[in-house]
Each structure stands twice: as C-alpha cells, then as structure tokens.
C-alpha cells in the first residue's frame, strides 16, 4: 500500500535519520569531490607529469603495494598455520606476541631500522669495532624500495596473521582432522585443505595490508620513494599545482577501488565470518626435536624483527636522550596527542552511534547503506582524504568570509582551514568505519527485544535509546572508542598535513625528528605511541581471548 | 466490539508469500483469547502487528474505538497503550525489578508510581524481590516480573507470547492457574499465543487456530480442541 510505504518512511525519518544523513553526506562530500576530477580538463603541468613522472609514480606504488601484500600474505599465513596446528616451545606467548608488530607504526619502524643499520648504527659499529668488518653500504641501505617493502611486510603482516588464525581456529578443526585421518601429511593438509578454505581470510587480511601501504606517507617520504602519496604533495606544495594533485589523488582512489573490487572477486562466495556456534578447537600436534626448533626459531625471529629488536633499540635511544627531550615542550606534545585523540574519538563514536542506531531502527535499505558507506572512508588513503578535506574547507571559508567579517572585521580569510576542526573532520572520515563496526556489533549482540519491550512500555525511540540501548552497548562503545583513540594517536599523514601551524603531536614530532636526522631524539615519543598501541592490543587480543574461554 | 481486527495482512521483507493473510478477530472486553498454532505459523507475527512492532500491508486494528492502524494511520508502539510479555521476557538486565516495572510508568507522578509498583508486585506475589536484578531471579519469577511490568501501565490490551515456554512442566501449570486468576481478577483483555493445547484449554475463553498464517478455526476451547 502506497500510503503505508510513505508512513514507514515518515516514521523512520526522525532526528536520527536526519543526523545520520548529514554525517554520511559530510563524509562522502570531499571524496566525491576528488573523484569527479578524474575527468576534469587537464592543465599543462599535467601533461608534463604524465609524460615524465606518472609512470614512475605508478610503478613504484604498484611495486611497493603488491610486494608488501605478497610477502605479508606468505608470512602471515605461514605463522597462522604454524601457531594453530602445532605445539612448540614459547607458543603460548608467541601466539599473541606475533600480533605486536602492529603496535609499531611503519614510519617509526622505518627510522628505527635506518638508525640501526646505517653507518653509525649499532650493527655496523659493532662489526667495525669488534670484528673489524666493513660492509658495503649498498647491502644495508634500507632507504630504498626494497627497504620499504621490508618494513611494510614486517609491521603489517599481523593483519593477515590475526584474521587467518582466527579463521583456522574456529572453522577448520574438523576439516583438518578429517584430512589427517585420510592419511595426509601436515604439509599436504596445509597446501590442499587449509590454503583453499582460508583463501577468503588471507585475501581479506592482505587487502588490509595493501590499503595500509597505500595510506602510508611517512615511510615513503622518509625513504625518499616517489609513490602517489608523496607525489600528490610534491605536486601541490612543490609545484603549486592543486588541479594536478587532485587528479593524482583521484587516480590513487581508483587504484584503491580496484583493490577492493578484486578482493571481492578473489574472496569468492565465502566470507570469512565465523559460525556463531563454538567450534571445537584444533587438537594441535606437539613438535619435538628439529621441528620444535624450527617452529620456535621461525616465529621467534619474526617476533624479534617485528617487535623486540626495534623496541629495545628505541628504549636504548630513549635512555640516551631523555634529558634533552623531556620538558615542557614535550608535555605539550603529549597533551596535544591525548586531547586530540580523546576528543576526536568521542566525537566519532557519537556519530557512529547515530548512524548505527538509525540503520538498526529503520530497517530500510537506504539506512543500511548509510552505515555501509562509512566503510569507504577507511579504505581511502590519507593523502586523498587530506587533499579532499582541504579543498572543501577552503571553499567553505570562502563562503563564510562575510560571516567572519561580521564577527571580526580584521579576520583572516581562512578560519576553519587553519583550525583543528579540519583535522578532526579528516579523522572522522578515515576512522568512523571502525566505530560504526563496533557499535553495530554491539547492537547485534543485544538484539532488538529490549528496544521493542521499551517501545511497548510507552517510550519513544529517542528515550529508549538513552534509557536502554545506550546502557546495553556500553562495552561496544568502549572498544570502539579505544580502537579509534589508538588509531588517531598513531596517525601520521593526515595529522602532518592538516594540523594548524605550530601544532605538534607525538606522531608528527617523532617524524620531524627523524626527518631532521635526529633519530635518537624521536625515541621517547615513538615509545609512548607504541606503548598505547601495545596496551590496546593486549586488551583486545589477550583479555578478549581469555574471556572467550 | 472492544477490539476489532480486520483483514490484517503482512509479509516479511524477503519472504515469498504473505506471512499473515487476512486475519480478522473481534474481542469482547475482559476476554482472554488463545492463539494456537505450530511453530512458524505466524503467532508471534500477529502479536507484533497488533503491538505496532510491524506495519501491516493491509487491514486495521481498533481498540475501544481508537484506531491503532489502518490505511491512513499508524500509531507507533509507544502510543498504543498495549502491553506485551515477550517470549523470553526481555527484562532489562541493567535494572532492578523495581526499575523494570517503573519503566513503563514514566507518565505518572512519583507517589502514584510507587503505589502502582506495590500493587502489581502484590498481584504477582513478588513484593520482597523488588531490589533484585533479573539474573538473580528464577525463571518463574522472571516471568512474573515481565507480567507485572506489562500490567503496570494498565494497558487496554495485554499480549503474551508463549508465556510458559521457558518454564518447566510443574511450574507451567501453577503459573498458568495463577495467570488466569490475575488476568480475570484485573479484568484485562488479553491475547496469548501458545502451541500447547492444555494451555489454551485452561486459560482461554476462545481459541483461534492458526495454520500457515491463516485462521482456520475459532471458537470455544471445549469444541475447538476436542
Ligand atoms: N524477521 C523475520 N524476517 C523474515 N521472516 C520472518 C521473520 N520473523 C519470522 N519470520 C517468518 O515468518 C513466519 C512466522 O513466524 P512467527 O515468528 O510469527 O512464527 P510463530 O508461530 O511465532 O513460531 P514459534 O512458535 O516458533 O514462535 C515463519 O515462517 C518465520 O520464518
Ligand atoms: Mg513465536
């Protein structure tokens, strides 16, 4: 019945719907603005870029991204397999420890490794002074494309590892056992059973790795590799050509879409969601002798390279430099980081709650799409978001100039563009998907019955939300908040580019130090970021793991 | 008639055919109706349509002359004044028994609210339990709290979805008899849903048999349930 359809729409278009729409459109606007520029009329400079530079941007970007993805997939999957199928010394610790490289943002890893491997670094100094060995610098030059791949692989493989491991643990015990009963060796089981069935999980994790690589700005900038991320800013700030910069951003965005599309295709029809019923855990094979040594050795080596060694090195540098680095200025940095992350995370979670609640209540397709659309932001590289946001804010400032003049006759033209609002807005675009996901899973756990019970007791949607729903999804809100908070603490590209003049955070300061050849001074702020990430990983992987049992 | 349900028709999104087809029923004031049907026959769906938790594609519901839903109107559940006891009770886990019951009394002033709380607690025999949380109660006690919560705002119609399904056999019979006393004592018009013939026989004034979303029989329990 037409009338009823309209009524359904009417009952769902309340304040929740309106707000949800506003938020989603705000998120889409800057990105759509970039995307339409793929087809805009190119200028002269673009011809120059196309002729001489574009090929290198593309080949560097594609090489770094695909090689990092490939190696991360191999290491992540093999680790997941070893840890879920075998028992070996230190497994209990490493199972979780192998997630820890995720606590070290790649840009921190990049300058830490450079500091360790360069001429004055611990490795070469030791070889020179103790063993009198001089190394050809070419062999240890990490500031190269290979070096970037090494860093990305080592510090991003946990995306593949965690997703694949969770899948193997929950889904495949009967498969593995069956295959074993049929007389297949563990290696054959791995090749012919585990790999095919966990394809979706591996592809999903690898996609995340590649998206992270495309998002990166710190590593490639520090290593001096021209990828799209660095080229966009080079074109803009170096050549002063906004139009071409936007065009590059649009191309990068297309690359991201291509990757997410091919994820869909490669994943096949299987999703890597687990069945809700608790599956039997795999009964692991206890390794002895050489096998045990190999398994422990391999996993421990990755753990050392990806977490232990760089962290120890940073602690060492921190001890050398804390007298010089710590001070009022440092306190300010820390406060900036904390307040910015706390404030933005709170804002983002609130918006996520509105979007998720609207999608839950009004079960229309449109409302669901709203929630899904937020995912877009998470896959878009920081460089693209940054340029999109600046373009929108500059336009906004132009439109609002009369208003600023009304309030203060001597006002500068750019008000919003030079404020923290712009940075917060960018964070929102990039991270709201994480919060929406958490809140949605919270709602899913609680179900709709309490909501409905409250409605039949005479409470409307909004009062029900504050009296019932909000209380019930508290754990989900907290975990969403934590995830976003940590991600903002670590975030570099957006913060670096969009922060107001003279506004520094732990992340930007670390990067600045490293960039100015003061790697040791970067140690303390880096360690704080690592510590915060570490705590969150501990919370989500260790505590949550225990609770499940 | 006190409650008039006319031609109610409904289909869940992504369902191939109508889940409820042309459901019509008149109920006198104070009457207790039992809806009996197999699993999946649409019993819960009918209650949800009456409560306003789903929107019918056709048909109307009027209670005491007030239109709840028809071709032109749709009252949201919170404005219908219909009480509902959910299949799994849906007691708010973060609230005490007292807070759960008072939840629906937000339009009353404080003194009247406390009075009403005591009244319904006495009615369901749980006066000493008001400080407890739902998880500190037995299944039967939870069921009675859910009943008290639904009764407290003095609904014009009470809907009960399988009120006994979560209770063990002995308790089922006892609560069933209690429930009849409570409902009849308070003169509440109610519809309850069950797949148990004994329930219907013991509690209902009239029984509706539902099959595949259609009413196939209606009448006196003694006749319908021969
Ligand atoms: N949310 C939903 N979406 C789609 N179909 C649904 C939904 N809820 C119920 N159905 C379908 O509608 C039909 C009627 O469901 P309903 O819950 O009303 O049955 P019921 O008689 O209450 O069953 P039970 O005795 O098992 O509670 C069933 O076939 C069911 O599969
Ligand atoms: Mg039911």
JSON list of C-alpha atoms in Angstrom, two decimals, chain A residues 1 3-4 7-8 11 363-365 448-461 463-464 467-469 471-472, chain B residues 13 48 53 55-58 70-74 76-78 82 84 86 88 90-95 103-104 106-107 149:
[
{"chain": "A", "resi": 1, "resn": "UNK", "atom": "CA", "xyz": [0.00, 0.00, 0.00]},
{"chain": "A", "resi": 3, "resn": "UNK", "atom": "CA", "xyz": [0.25, 5.28, 1.91]},
{"chain": "A", "resi": 4, "resn": "UNK", "atom": "CA", "xyz": [1.78, 2.81, 4.28]},
{"chain": "A", "resi": 7, "resn": "UNK", "atom": "CA", "xyz": [4.28, 6.24, 6.53]},
{"chain": "A", "resi": 8, "resn": "UNK", "atom": "CA", "xyz": [7.07, 3.80, 7.06]},
{"chain": "A", "resi": 11, "resn": "UNK", "atom": "CA", "xyz": [8.24, 7.07, 11.00]},
{"chain": "A", "resi": 363, "resn": "UNK", "atom": "CA", "xyz": [15.29, -1.31, 8.57]},
{"chain": "A", "resi": 364, "resn": "UNK", "atom": "CA", "xyz": [15.16, 0.32, 5.18]},
{"chain": "A", "resi": 365, "resn": "UNK", "atom": "CA", "xyz": [17.79, -0.46, 2.59]},
{"chain": "A", "resi": 448, "resn": "UNK", "atom": "CA", "xyz": [16.12, -5.82, 19.28]},
{"chain": "A", "resi": 449, "resn": "UNK", "atom": "CA", "xyz": [13.98, -7.29, 22.01]},
{"chain": "A", "resi": 450, "resn": "UNK", "atom": "CA", "xyz": [14.86, -4.76, 24.71]},
{"chain": "A", "resi": 451, "resn": "UNK", "atom": "CA", "xyz": [14.25, -1.96, 22.29]},
{"chain": "A", "resi": 452, "resn": "UNK", "atom": "CA", "xyz": [10.86, -3.39, 21.44]},
{"chain": "A", "resi": 453, "resn": "UNK", "atom": "CA", "xyz": [9.96, -4.09, 25.06]},
{"chain": "A", "resi": 454, "resn": "UNK", "atom": "CA", "xyz": [10.70, -0.48, 25.85]},
{"chain": "A", "resi": 455, "resn": "UNK", "atom": "CA", "xyz": [8.55, 0.74, 22.99]},
{"chain": "A", "resi": 456, "resn": "UNK", "atom": "CA", "xyz": [5.56, -1.29, 24.18]},
{"chain": "A", "resi": 457, "resn": "UNK", "atom": "CA", "xyz": [6.09, 0.25, 27.62]},
{"chain": "A", "resi": 458, "resn": "UNK", "atom": "CA", "xyz": [5.49, 3.68, 26.16]},
{"chain": "A", "resi": 459, "resn": "UNK", "atom": "CA", "xyz": [8.99, 5.01, 25.45]},
{"chain": "A", "resi": 460, "resn": "UNK", "atom": "CA", "xyz": [9.74, 6.50, 22.06]},
{"chain": "A", "resi": 461, "resn": "UNK", "atom": "CA", "xyz": [12.86, 5.77, 20.02]},
{"chain": "A", "resi": 463, "resn": "UNK", "atom": "CA", "xyz": [14.10, 7.91, 25.13]},
{"chain": "A", "resi": 464, "resn": "UNK", "atom": "CA", "xyz": [14.54, 4.19, 24.59]},
{"chain": "A", "resi": 467, "resn": "UNK", "atom": "CA", "xyz": [17.44, 4.65, 28.87]},
{"chain": "A", "resi": 468, "resn": "UNK", "atom": "CA", "xyz": [18.00, 1.19, 27.42]},
{"chain": "A", "resi": 469, "resn": "UNK", "atom": "CA", "xyz": [20.16, 0.87, 24.32]},
{"chain": "A", "resi": 471, "resn": "UNK", "atom": "CA", "xyz": [23.47, 1.07, 28.63]},
{"chain": "A", "resi": 472, "resn": "UNK", "atom": "CA", "xyz": [23.42, -2.20, 26.79]},
{"chain": "B", "resi": 13, "resn": "UNK", "atom": "CA", "xyz": [10.70, -8.41, 3.56]},
{"chain": "B", "resi": 48, "resn": "UNK", "atom": "CA", "xyz": [3.83, -7.88, 16.74]},
{"chain": "B", "resi": 53, "resn": "UNK", "atom": "CA", "xyz": [6.22, -3.53, 16.03]},
{"chain": "B", "resi": 55, "resn": "UNK", "atom": "CA", "xyz": [3.44, -2.48, 9.85]},
{"chain": "B", "resi": 56, "resn": "UNK", "atom": "CA", "xyz": [0.72, -4.48, 8.05]},
{"chain": "B", "resi": 57, "resn": "UNK", "atom": "CA", "xyz": [0.37, -4.18, 4.31]},
{"chain": "B", "resi": 58, "resn": "UNK", "atom": "CA", "xyz": [-3.41, -4.25, 4.67]},
{"chain": "B", "resi": 70, "resn": "UNK", "atom": "CA", "xyz": [-5.47, 1.30, 9.10]},
{"chain": "B", "resi": 71, "resn": "UNK", "atom": "CA", "xyz": [-4.87, 2.60, 5.60]},
{"chain": "B", "resi": 72, "resn": "UNK", "atom": "CA", "xyz": [-4.29, 6.14, 6.83]},
{"chain": "B", "resi": 73, "resn": "UNK", "atom": "CA", "xyz": [-2.96, 5.91, 10.36]},
{"chain": "B", "resi": 74, "resn": "UNK", "atom": "CA", "xyz": [-0.13, 4.21, 12.07]},
{"chain": "B", "resi": 76, "resn": "UNK", "atom": "CA", "xyz": [3.88, 3.74, 16.94]},
{"chain": "B", "resi": 77, "resn": "UNK", "atom": "CA", "xyz": [4.01, 1.13, 19.72]},
{"chain": "B", "resi": 78, "resn": "UNK", "atom": "CA", "xyz": [4.68, 3.66, 22.45]},
{"chain": "B", "resi": 82, "resn": "UNK", "atom": "CA", "xyz": [-0.83, -2.16, 24.57]},
{"chain": "B", "resi": 84, "resn": "UNK", "atom": "CA", "xyz": [3.31, -7.17, 25.80]},
{"chain": "B", "resi": 86, "resn": "UNK", "atom": "CA", "xyz": [7.84, -11.26, 25.34]},
{"chain": "B", "resi": 88, "resn": "UNK", "atom": "CA", "xyz": [11.96, -14.56, 26.54]},
{"chain": "B", "resi": 90, "resn": "UNK", "atom": "CA", "xyz": [13.19, -9.10, 27.68]},
{"chain": "B", "resi": 91, "resn": "UNK", "atom": "CA", "xyz": [13.71, -7.82, 31.22]},
{"chain": "B", "resi": 92, "resn": "UNK", "atom": "CA", "xyz": [16.28, -5.03, 31.18]},
{"chain": "B", "resi": 93, "resn": "UNK", "atom": "CA", "xyz": [19.35, -6.67, 32.71]},
{"chain": "B", "resi": 94, "resn": "UNK", "atom": "CA", "xyz": [20.81, -3.40, 33.98]},
{"chain": "B", "resi": 95, "resn": "UNK", "atom": "CA", "xyz": [17.72, -2.53, 36.02]},
{"chain": "B", "resi": 103, "resn": "UNK", "atom": "CA", "xyz": [10.00, 1.87, 33.39]},
{"chain": "B", "resi": 104, "resn": "UNK", "atom": "CA", "xyz": [6.55, 1.95, 31.85]},
{"chain": "B", "resi": 106, "resn": "UNK", "atom": "CA", "xyz": [7.13, 7.41, 33.40]},
{"chain": "B", "resi": 107, "resn": "UNK", "atom": "CA", "xyz": [3.98, 9.42, 32.80]},
{"chain": "B", "resi": 149, "resn": "UNK", "atom": "CA", "xyz": [5.90, -4.82, 34.06]}
]
